[in-house]
CSV table of C-alpha atoms in Angstrom, one decimal:
chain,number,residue,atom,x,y,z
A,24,UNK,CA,128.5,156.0,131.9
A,25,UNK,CA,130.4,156.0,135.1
A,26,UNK,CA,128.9,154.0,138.1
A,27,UNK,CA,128.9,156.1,141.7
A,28,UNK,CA,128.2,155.6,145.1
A,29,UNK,CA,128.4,158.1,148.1
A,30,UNK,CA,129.0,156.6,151.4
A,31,UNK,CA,129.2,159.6,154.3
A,32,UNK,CA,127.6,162.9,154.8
A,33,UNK,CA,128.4,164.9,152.0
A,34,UNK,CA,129.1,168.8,152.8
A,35,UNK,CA,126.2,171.3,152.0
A,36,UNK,CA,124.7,169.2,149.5
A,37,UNK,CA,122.3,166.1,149.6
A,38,UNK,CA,122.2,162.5,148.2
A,39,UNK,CA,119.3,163.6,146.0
A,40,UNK,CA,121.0,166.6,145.1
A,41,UNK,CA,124.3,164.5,144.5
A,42,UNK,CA,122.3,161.3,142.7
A,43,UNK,CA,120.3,164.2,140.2
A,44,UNK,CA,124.1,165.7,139.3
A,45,UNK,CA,125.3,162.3,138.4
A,46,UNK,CA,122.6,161.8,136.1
A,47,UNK,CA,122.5,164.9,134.7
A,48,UNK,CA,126.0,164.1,133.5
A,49,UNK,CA,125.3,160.6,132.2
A,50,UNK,CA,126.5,158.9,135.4
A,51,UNK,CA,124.6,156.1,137.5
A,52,UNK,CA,124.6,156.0,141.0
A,53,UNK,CA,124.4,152.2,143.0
A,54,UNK,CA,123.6,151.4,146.3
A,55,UNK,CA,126.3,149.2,146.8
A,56,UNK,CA,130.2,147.9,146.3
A,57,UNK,CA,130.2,145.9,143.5
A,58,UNK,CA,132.8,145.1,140.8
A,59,UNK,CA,130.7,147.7,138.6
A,60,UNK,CA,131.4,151.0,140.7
A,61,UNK,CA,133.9,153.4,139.3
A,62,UNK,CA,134.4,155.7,141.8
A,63,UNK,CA,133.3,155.9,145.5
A,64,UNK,CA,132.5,158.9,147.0
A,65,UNK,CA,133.3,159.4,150.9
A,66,UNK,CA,131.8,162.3,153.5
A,67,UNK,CA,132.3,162.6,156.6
A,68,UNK,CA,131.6,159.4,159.0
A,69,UNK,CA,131.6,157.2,155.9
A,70,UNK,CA,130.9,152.9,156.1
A,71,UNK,CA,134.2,152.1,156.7
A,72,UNK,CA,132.8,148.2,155.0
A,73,UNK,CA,132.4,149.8,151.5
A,74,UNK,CA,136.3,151.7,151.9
A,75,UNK,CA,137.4,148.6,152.3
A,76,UNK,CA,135.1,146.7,149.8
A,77,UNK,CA,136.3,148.9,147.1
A,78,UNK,CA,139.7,149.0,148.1
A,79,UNK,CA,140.0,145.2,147.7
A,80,UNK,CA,138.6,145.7,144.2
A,81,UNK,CA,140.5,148.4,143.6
A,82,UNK,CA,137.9,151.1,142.8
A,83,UNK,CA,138.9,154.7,142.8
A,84,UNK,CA,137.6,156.7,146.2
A,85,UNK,CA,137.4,160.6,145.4
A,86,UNK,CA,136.2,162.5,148.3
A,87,UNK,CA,133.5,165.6,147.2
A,88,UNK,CA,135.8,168.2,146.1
A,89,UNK,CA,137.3,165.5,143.8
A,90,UNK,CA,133.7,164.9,142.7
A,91,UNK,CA,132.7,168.3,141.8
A,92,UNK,CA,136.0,168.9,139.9
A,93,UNK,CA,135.0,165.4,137.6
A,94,UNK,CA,131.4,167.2,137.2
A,95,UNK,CA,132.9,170.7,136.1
A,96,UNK,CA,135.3,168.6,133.5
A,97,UNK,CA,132.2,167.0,132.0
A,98,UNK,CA,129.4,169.9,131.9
């Protein structure tokens, strides 16, 4: 029941497409940085606002091949 949010362009694959894989693995996806995200994930051109939101909260930023490596772990 991890909490995840994608800020960026993601490579080859789309939020939907991202959003349905963390659901499929039990995860929730939010739409913003909050002291309930786990893990932030960062594309290319991402809001440099939530890097620095979550930083300050000290929420763990994986960037997408960090992402798919946590999703091949859990499936």
């Amino acid at each position: 029941d991890e909490t995840f949010l994608v800020t960026g362009k993601l490579d080859g694959i789309s939020r939907a497409e991202i959003k349905s894989l963390i659901e499929q693995n039990s995860g929730i996806t939010v739409s913003a940085v909050s002291k309930k995200l786990n893990y932030l994930i960062v594309g290319d051109k991402p809001t440099k606002r939530k890097i620095e939101n979550a930083k300050d909260l000290k929420i763990k930023i994986i960037d997408q091949s960090q992402f798919l490596n946590m999703l091949n772990k859990t499936s």
